[in-house]
Amino acid sequence: MKSIIEQLEHEIKLFKPTKSSISTLFIGGGTPSTIQPELYAPFFETIRPYLQNDAEITTEANPNSAKKEWLGGMHELGINRISFGVQSFDEKKLKALGRNHTPSQAIEAIEYASSIGFDHISLDLIYNYLHDSKELLSRDIKQASKLPIDHISAYELTIEKHTPFASTPEVRQEDEELAFYVSESIKDIGFVQYEISNFGAYQSRHNKGYW
């Protein structure tokens, strides 16, 4: 975190932002939830003067590491939007994707985040994994619709070099019909598609500004 703060101070000197000029902030990479909230405090002390009063401040989180204490601490820092890397509510699929959380952990984390007052909650879903079907994805979307979320990001599984799946590219299927099915099914629960992978009753200002 010390290096990140040093980099932030460098960027502030370089770009010279004015007071209250930053409208969105995104803490990403999936693993922010492995860092204790108190370690973020100096970062927020540095950047807070440049944030607008109504700035959208998002953090990503993995359901297994987003414990109640972490969620509470991040909310106290002023984060008002959280994006959970759920990927699926199917236990077998989660294991196949190498995810370390269970469906119940994802549900519990989302419900707790809502209960303590996060303004906006999003979750990610993955599709076109080899064993995906309309039935499985329909169950995922139906479960998502029961939760206190206002946004879904639906991503097609991609195989990147130097990742565990690089040696087994066959775990990905290319089913264009399934992609359209996911899109239409999410829209059917009342979420507007405002970007190729993003759907929401709330449209993320950060996504619209940078994607």
PDB file of C-alpha atoms in Angstrom:
ATOM      1  CA  MET A   1       0.000   0.000   0.000  1.00  0.00           C
ATOM      2  CA  LYS A   2       2.903   2.346   0.657  1.00  0.00           C
ATOM      3  CA  SER A   3       3.953   2.017  -2.987  1.00  0.00           C
ATOM      4  CA  ILE A   4       0.393   2.648  -4.170  1.00  0.00           C
ATOM      5  CA  ILE A   5       0.179   5.825  -2.101  1.00  0.00           C
ATOM      6  CA  GLU A   6       3.535   6.978  -3.454  1.00  0.00           C
ATOM      7  CA  GLN A   7       2.257   6.340  -6.974  1.00  0.00           C
ATOM      8  CA  LEU A   8      -0.951   8.255  -6.189  1.00  0.00           C
ATOM      9  CA  GLU A   9       1.027  11.232  -4.896  1.00  0.00           C
ATOM     10  CA  HIS A  10       3.131  11.129  -8.068  1.00  0.00           C
ATOM     11  CA  GLU A  11       0.019  11.106 -10.259  1.00  0.00           C
ATOM     12  CA  ILE A  12      -1.483  14.012  -8.338  1.00  0.00           C
ATOM     13  CA  LYS A  13       1.655  16.069  -8.923  1.00  0.00           C
ATOM     14  CA  LEU A  14       1.706  15.042 -12.580  1.00  0.00           C
ATOM     15  CA  PHE A  15      -1.936  15.653 -13.501  1.00  0.00           C
ATOM     16  CA  LYS A  16      -2.710  18.367 -10.944  1.00  0.00           C
ATOM     17  CA  PRO A  17      -6.373  17.533 -10.286  1.00  0.00           C
ATOM     18  CA  THR A  18      -8.414  20.311  -8.738  1.00  0.00           C
ATOM     19  CA  LYS A  19     -10.384  19.936  -5.530  1.00  0.00           C
ATOM     20  CA  SER A  20     -13.579  17.911  -5.863  1.00  0.00           C
ATOM     21  CA  SER A  21     -12.842  17.080  -9.498  1.00  0.00           C
ATOM     22  CA  ILE A  22     -12.885  13.263  -9.438  1.00  0.00           C
ATOM     23  CA  SER A  23     -16.342  11.786 -10.000  1.00  0.00           C
ATOM     24  CA  THR A  24     -15.546   8.055  -9.833  1.00  0.00           C
ATOM     25  CA  LEU A  25     -12.989   5.829  -8.148  1.00  0.00           C
ATOM     26  CA  PHE A  26     -12.575   2.098  -8.798  1.00  0.00           C
ATOM     27  CA  ILE A  27     -10.519  -0.264  -6.631  1.00  0.00           C
ATOM     28  CA  GLY A  28     -10.153  -3.357  -8.753  1.00  0.00           C
ATOM     29  CA  GLY A  29      -8.424  -6.591  -9.478  1.00  0.00           C
ATOM     30  CA  GLY A  30     -10.697  -8.908  -7.515  1.00  0.00           C
ATOM     31  CA  THR A  31      -8.365  -9.103  -4.523  1.00  0.00           C
ATOM     32  CA  PRO A  32      -8.985  -5.786  -2.692  1.00  0.00           C
ATOM     33  CA  SER A  33     -10.873  -7.868  -0.141  1.00  0.00           C
ATOM     34  CA  THR A  34      -7.628  -9.514   0.972  1.00  0.00           C
ATOM     35  CA  ILE A  35      -6.282  -6.171   2.253  1.00  0.00           C
ATOM     36  CA  GLN A  36      -7.510  -4.881   5.598  1.00  0.00           C
ATOM     37  CA  PRO A  37      -9.557  -1.645   5.456  1.00  0.00           C
ATOM     38  CA  GLU A  38      -7.203   0.210   7.808  1.00  0.00           C
ATOM     39  CA  LEU A  39      -4.440  -0.163   5.218  1.00  0.00           C
ATOM     40  CA  TYR A  40      -6.599   1.743   2.730  1.00  0.00           C
ATOM     41  CA  ALA A  41      -7.091   4.655   5.136  1.00  0.00           C
ATOM     42  CA  PRO A  42      -3.942   6.643   4.115  1.00  0.00           C
ATOM     43  CA  PHE A  43      -4.913   6.219   0.452  1.00  0.00           C
ATOM     44  CA  PHE A  44      -8.335   7.721   1.088  1.00  0.00           C
ATOM     45  CA  GLU A  45      -6.867  10.515   3.204  1.00  0.00           C
ATOM     46  CA  THR A  46      -4.699  11.441   0.223  1.00  0.00           C
ATOM     47  CA  ILE A  47      -7.361  11.300  -2.470  1.00  0.00           C
ATOM     48  CA  ARG A  48     -10.447  12.454  -0.552  1.00  0.00           C
ATOM     49  CA  PRO A  49      -9.942  16.217  -1.166  1.00  0.00           C
ATOM     50  CA  TYR A  50     -10.116  15.524  -4.916  1.00  0.00           C
ATOM     51  CA  LEU A  51     -13.309  13.454  -4.767  1.00  0.00           C
ATOM     52  CA  GLN A  52     -16.682  14.994  -5.483  1.00  0.00           C
ATOM     53  CA  ASN A  53     -19.166  14.807  -2.624  1.00  0.00           C
ATOM     54  CA  ASP A  54     -21.323  12.361  -4.584  1.00  0.00           C
ATOM     55  CA  ALA A  55     -18.436  10.430  -6.167  1.00  0.00           C
ATOM     56  CA  GLU A  56     -19.144   6.827  -7.098  1.00  0.00           C
ATOM     57  CA  ILE A  57     -16.532   4.793  -5.187  1.00  0.00           C
ATOM     58  CA  THR A  58     -16.422   1.128  -6.146  1.00  0.00           C
ATOM     59  CA  THR A  59     -14.425  -1.798  -4.847  1.00  0.00           C
ATOM     60  CA  GLU A  60     -14.278  -5.310  -6.244  1.00  0.00           C
ATOM     61  CA  ALA A  61     -14.408  -8.214  -3.815  1.00  0.00           C
ATOM     62  CA  ASN A  62     -14.184 -11.989  -3.751  1.00  0.00           C
ATOM     63  CA  PRO A  63     -17.046 -13.537  -1.752  1.00  0.00           C
ATOM     64  CA  ASN A  64     -14.755 -15.799   0.284  1.00  0.00           C
ATOM     65  CA  SER A  65     -12.521 -12.959   1.515  1.00  0.00           C
ATOM     66  CA  ALA A  66     -15.175 -10.243   1.855  1.00  0.00           C
ATOM     67  CA  LYS A  67     -15.801 -10.936   5.522  1.00  0.00           C
ATOM     68  CA  LYS A  68     -18.266  -8.871   7.554  1.00  0.00           C
ATOM     69  CA  GLU A  69     -15.457  -6.902   9.233  1.00  0.00           C
ATOM     70  CA  TRP A  70     -13.924  -6.072   5.845  1.00  0.00           C
ATOM     71  CA  LEU A  71     -17.232  -4.979   4.348  1.00  0.00           C
ATOM     72  CA  GLY A  72     -17.976  -2.803   7.360  1.00  0.00           C
ATOM     73  CA  GLY A  73     -14.536  -1.207   7.307  1.00  0.00           C
ATOM     74  CA  MET A  74     -14.685  -0.413   3.592  1.00  0.00           C
ATOM     75  CA  HIS A  75     -18.151   1.096   3.983  1.00  0.00           C
ATOM     76  CA  GLU A  76     -16.852   3.326   6.771  1.00  0.00           C
ATOM     77  CA  LEU A  77     -14.094   4.571   4.436  1.00  0.00           C
ATOM     78  CA  GLY A  78     -16.801   5.929   2.140  1.00  0.00           C
ATOM     79  CA  ILE A  79     -17.039   3.205  -0.484  1.00  0.00           C
ATOM     80  CA  ASN A  80     -20.614   3.220  -1.778  1.00  0.00           C
ATOM     81  CA  ARG A  81     -20.562   0.560  -4.510  1.00  0.00           C
ATOM     82  CA  ILE A  82     -19.266  -3.001  -4.406  1.00  0.00           C
ATOM     83  CA  SER A  83     -18.804  -5.548  -7.187  1.00  0.00           C
ATOM     84  CA  PHE A  84     -18.650  -9.205  -6.178  1.00  0.00           C
ATOM     85  CA  GLY A  85     -16.836 -11.772  -8.325  1.00  0.00           C
ATOM     86  CA  VAL A  86     -19.551 -14.397  -7.962  1.00  0.00           C
ATOM     87  CA  GLN A  87     -19.197 -15.992 -11.451  1.00  0.00           C
ATOM     88  CA  SER A  88     -21.880 -18.619 -10.717  1.00  0.00           C
ATOM     89  CA  PHE A  89     -24.151 -19.994  -8.028  1.00  0.00           C
ATOM     90  CA  ASP A  90     -23.502 -23.561  -9.238  1.00  0.00           C
ATOM     91  CA  GLU A  91     -21.106 -25.335  -6.884  1.00  0.00           C
ATOM     92  CA  LYS A  92     -19.650 -27.681  -9.514  1.00  0.00           C
ATOM     93  CA  LYS A  93     -19.034 -24.824 -11.918  1.00  0.00           C
ATOM     94  CA  LEU A  94     -17.324 -22.748  -9.233  1.00  0.00           C
ATOM     95  CA  LYS A  95     -14.947 -25.615  -8.476  1.00  0.00           C
ATOM     96  CA  ALA A  96     -14.243 -26.154 -12.170  1.00  0.00           C
ATOM     97  CA  LEU A  97     -13.438 -22.449 -12.564  1.00  0.00           C
ATOM     98  CA  GLY A  98     -11.048 -22.624  -9.609  1.00  0.00           C
ATOM     99  CA  ARG A  99     -13.112 -20.314  -7.442  1.00  0.00           C
ATOM    100  CA  ASN A 100     -12.593 -20.565  -3.686  1.00  0.00           C
ATOM    101  CA  HIS A 101     -16.060 -19.539  -2.552  1.00  0.00           C
ATOM    102  CA  THR A 102     -19.330 -21.397  -2.253  1.00  0.00           C
ATOM    103  CA  PRO A 103     -22.742 -20.221  -3.462  1.00  0.00           C
ATOM    104  CA  SER A 104     -23.824 -19.626   0.129  1.00  0.00           C
ATOM    105  CA  GLN A 105     -20.766 -17.446   0.822  1.00  0.00           C
ATOM    106  CA  ALA A 106     -21.644 -15.283  -2.183  1.00  0.00           C
ATOM    107  CA  ILE A 107     -25.255 -14.910  -1.098  1.00  0.00           C
ATOM    108  CA  GLU A 108     -24.299 -14.107   2.489  1.00  0.00           C
ATOM    109  CA  ALA A 109     -21.715 -11.491   1.469  1.00  0.00           C
ATOM    110  CA  ILE A 110     -24.162  -9.713  -0.845  1.00  0.00           C
ATOM    111  CA  GLU A 111     -26.967  -9.703   1.689  1.00  0.00           C
ATOM    112  CA  TYR A 112     -24.684  -8.382   4.421  1.00  0.00           C
ATOM    113  CA  ALA A 113     -23.302  -5.634   2.160  1.00  0.00           C
ATOM    114  CA  SER A 114     -26.869  -4.512   1.524  1.00  0.00           C
ATOM    115  CA  SER A 115     -27.782  -4.632   5.206  1.00  0.00           C
ATOM    116  CA  ILE A 116     -24.978  -2.266   6.218  1.00  0.00           C
ATOM    117  CA  GLY A 117     -25.863   0.320   3.615  1.00  0.00           C
ATOM    118  CA  PHE A 118     -23.863   0.004   0.389  1.00  0.00           C
ATOM    119  CA  ASP A 119     -25.768   2.146  -2.100  1.00  0.00           C
ATOM    120  CA  HIS A 120     -25.102  -0.071  -5.113  1.00  0.00           C
ATOM    121  CA  ILE A 121     -24.180  -3.749  -5.381  1.00  0.00           C
ATOM    122  CA  SER A 122     -23.090  -5.606  -8.499  1.00  0.00           C
ATOM    123  CA  LEU A 123     -22.096  -9.181  -9.233  1.00  0.00           C
ATOM    124  CA  ASP A 124     -20.207 -10.854 -12.064  1.00  0.00           C
ATOM    125  CA  LEU A 125     -21.413 -13.928 -13.939  1.00  0.00           C
ATOM    126  CA  ILE A 126     -19.361 -16.071 -16.331  1.00  0.00           C
ATOM    127  CA  TYR A 127     -20.854 -17.888 -19.317  1.00  0.00           C
ATOM    128  CA  ASN A 128     -19.705 -20.144 -22.161  1.00  0.00           C
ATOM    129  CA  TYR A 129     -17.832 -22.452 -19.833  1.00  0.00           C
ATOM    130  CA  LEU A 130     -17.784 -25.908 -21.446  1.00  0.00           C
ATOM    131  CA  HIS A 131     -20.646 -27.347 -19.397  1.00  0.00           C
ATOM    132  CA  ASP A 132     -22.848 -24.279 -19.421  1.00  0.00           C
ATOM    133  CA  SER A 133     -26.423 -24.708 -20.534  1.00  0.00           C
ATOM    134  CA  LYS A 134     -29.464 -22.481 -20.696  1.00  0.00           C
ATOM    135  CA  GLU A 135     -30.817 -24.280 -17.641  1.00  0.00           C
ATOM    136  CA  LEU A 136     -27.696 -23.651 -15.545  1.00  0.00           C
ATOM    137  CA  LEU A 137     -27.411 -20.010 -16.555  1.00  0.00           C
ATOM    138  CA  SER A 138     -31.114 -19.482 -15.995  1.00  0.00           C
ATOM    139  CA  ARG A 139     -30.685 -20.717 -12.424  1.00  0.00           C
ATOM    140  CA  ASP A 140     -27.746 -18.342 -11.926  1.00  0.00           C
ATOM    141  CA  ILE A 141     -29.704 -15.348 -13.192  1.00  0.00           C
ATOM    142  CA  LYS A 142     -32.807 -16.309 -11.210  1.00  0.00           C
ATOM    143  CA  GLN A 143     -30.729 -16.546  -8.020  1.00  0.00           C
ATOM    144  CA  ALA A 144     -29.091 -13.195  -8.782  1.00  0.00           C
ATOM    145  CA  SER A 145     -32.520 -11.600  -9.230  1.00  0.00           C
ATOM    146  CA  LYS A 146     -33.480 -12.629  -5.677  1.00  0.00           C
ATOM    147  CA  LEU A 147     -30.569 -10.712  -4.165  1.00  0.00           C
ATOM    148  CA  PRO A 148     -30.381  -6.993  -3.242  1.00  0.00           C
ATOM    149  CA  ILE A 149     -28.317  -6.037  -6.295  1.00  0.00           C
ATOM    150  CA  ASP A 150     -28.856  -3.381  -8.950  1.00  0.00           C
ATOM    151  CA  HIS A 151     -26.212  -4.446 -11.474  1.00  0.00           C
ATOM    152  CA  ILE A 152     -24.840  -7.543 -13.234  1.00  0.00           C
ATOM    153  CA  SER A 153     -21.705  -7.836 -15.340  1.00  0.00           C
ATOM    154  CA  ALA A 154     -21.868 -10.932 -17.573  1.00  0.00           C
ATOM    155  CA  TYR A 155     -18.556 -11.988 -19.099  1.00  0.00           C
ATOM    156  CA  GLU A 156     -17.811 -14.697 -21.621  1.00  0.00           C
ATOM    157  CA  LEU A 157     -15.091 -17.063 -20.420  1.00  0.00           C
ATOM    158  CA  THR A 158     -11.805 -16.182 -22.110  1.00  0.00           C
ATOM    159  CA  ILE A 159      -8.569 -18.159 -22.095  1.00  0.00           C
ATOM    160  CA  GLU A 160      -5.490 -16.046 -21.428  1.00  0.00           C
ATOM    161  CA  LYS A 161      -1.847 -17.032 -21.774  1.00  0.00           C
ATOM    162  CA  HIS A 162      -0.007 -18.048 -18.597  1.00  0.00           C
ATOM    163  CA  THR A 163      -3.218 -18.876 -16.735  1.00  0.00           C
ATOM    164  CA  PRO A 164      -4.321 -22.296 -15.418  1.00  0.00           C
ATOM    165  CA  PHE A 165      -6.777 -22.634 -18.317  1.00  0.00           C
ATOM    166  CA  ALA A 166      -4.130 -21.925 -20.971  1.00  0.00           C
ATOM    167  CA  SER A 167      -3.286 -25.637 -21.178  1.00  0.00           C
ATOM    168  CA  THR A 168      -6.951 -26.663 -21.390  1.00  0.00           C
ATOM    169  CA  PRO A 169      -8.591 -24.314 -23.888  1.00  0.00           C
ATOM    170  CA  GLU A 170     -11.327 -26.889 -24.413  1.00  0.00           C
ATOM    171  CA  VAL A 171     -13.006 -25.706 -21.178  1.00  0.00           C
ATOM    172  CA  ARG A 172     -14.382 -22.804 -23.204  1.00  0.00           C
ATOM    173  CA  GLN A 173     -17.231 -23.227 -25.636  1.00  0.00           C
ATOM    174  CA  GLU A 174     -18.258 -20.800 -28.351  1.00  0.00           C
ATOM    175  CA  ASP A 175     -22.021 -20.672 -28.316  1.00  0.00           C
ATOM    176  CA  GLU A 176     -23.375 -17.423 -29.724  1.00  0.00           C
ATOM    177  CA  GLU A 177     -26.931 -18.481 -28.966  1.00  0.00           C
ATOM    178  CA  LEU A 178     -26.020 -18.890 -25.295  1.00  0.00           C
ATOM    179  CA  ALA A 179     -24.541 -15.395 -25.242  1.00  0.00           C
ATOM    180  CA  PHE A 180     -27.793 -13.923 -26.571  1.00  0.00           C
ATOM    181  CA  TYR A 181     -29.748 -16.024 -24.077  1.00  0.00           C
ATOM    182  CA  VAL A 182     -27.769 -14.606 -21.152  1.00  0.00           C
ATOM    183  CA  SER A 183     -28.276 -11.058 -22.381  1.00  0.00           C
ATOM    184  CA  GLU A 184     -32.019 -11.442 -22.873  1.00  0.00           C
ATOM    185  CA  SER A 185     -32.488 -13.285 -19.583  1.00  0.00           C
ATOM    186  CA  ILE A 186     -30.794 -10.518 -17.603  1.00  0.00           C
ATOM    187  CA  LYS A 187     -32.897  -7.903 -19.373  1.00  0.00           C
ATOM    188  CA  ASP A 188     -35.981  -9.940 -18.508  1.00  0.00           C
ATOM    189  CA  ILE A 189     -35.340  -9.350 -14.784  1.00  0.00           C
ATOM    190  CA  GLY A 190     -35.516  -5.606 -15.404  1.00  0.00           C
ATOM    191  CA  PHE A 191     -31.873  -4.670 -15.929  1.00  0.00           C
ATOM    192  CA  VAL A 192     -31.020  -2.386 -18.847  1.00  0.00           C
ATOM    193  CA  GLN A 193     -28.055  -3.341 -21.026  1.00  0.00           C
ATOM    194  CA  TYR A 194     -25.934  -0.196 -21.289  1.00  0.00           C
ATOM    195  CA  GLU A 195     -22.630  -1.764 -22.371  1.00  0.00           C
ATOM    196  CA  ILE A 196     -21.834  -5.098 -24.008  1.00  0.00           C
ATOM    197  CA  SER A 197     -21.233  -6.852 -20.671  1.00  0.00           C
ATOM    198  CA  ASN A 198     -23.024  -4.551 -18.229  1.00  0.00           C
ATOM    199  CA  PHE A 199     -26.666  -4.526 -17.167  1.00  0.00           C
ATOM    200  CA  GLY A 200     -28.316  -2.586 -14.413  1.00  0.00           C
ATOM    201  CA  ALA A 201     -31.217  -0.865 -12.785  1.00  0.00           C
ATOM    202  CA  TYR A 202     -28.299   1.401 -11.869  1.00  0.00           C
ATOM    203  CA  GLN A 203     -25.742   2.230 -14.555  1.00  0.00           C
ATOM    204  CA  SER A 204     -22.219   2.538 -13.191  1.00  0.00           C
ATOM    205  CA  ARG A 205     -20.835   6.004 -13.825  1.00  0.00           C
ATOM    206  CA  HIS A 206     -17.312   4.596 -13.856  1.00  0.00           C
ATOM    207  CA  ASN A 207     -18.169   1.988 -16.497  1.00  0.00           C
ATOM    208  CA  LYS A 208     -19.888   4.560 -18.681  1.00  0.00           C
ATOM    209  CA  GLY A 209     -16.948   6.926 -18.351  1.00  0.00           C
ATOM    210  CA  TYR A 210     -14.113   4.538 -19.130  1.00  0.00           C
ATOM    211  CA  TRP A 211     -15.394   1.453 -20.952  1.00  0.00           C
TER     212      TRP A 211
END
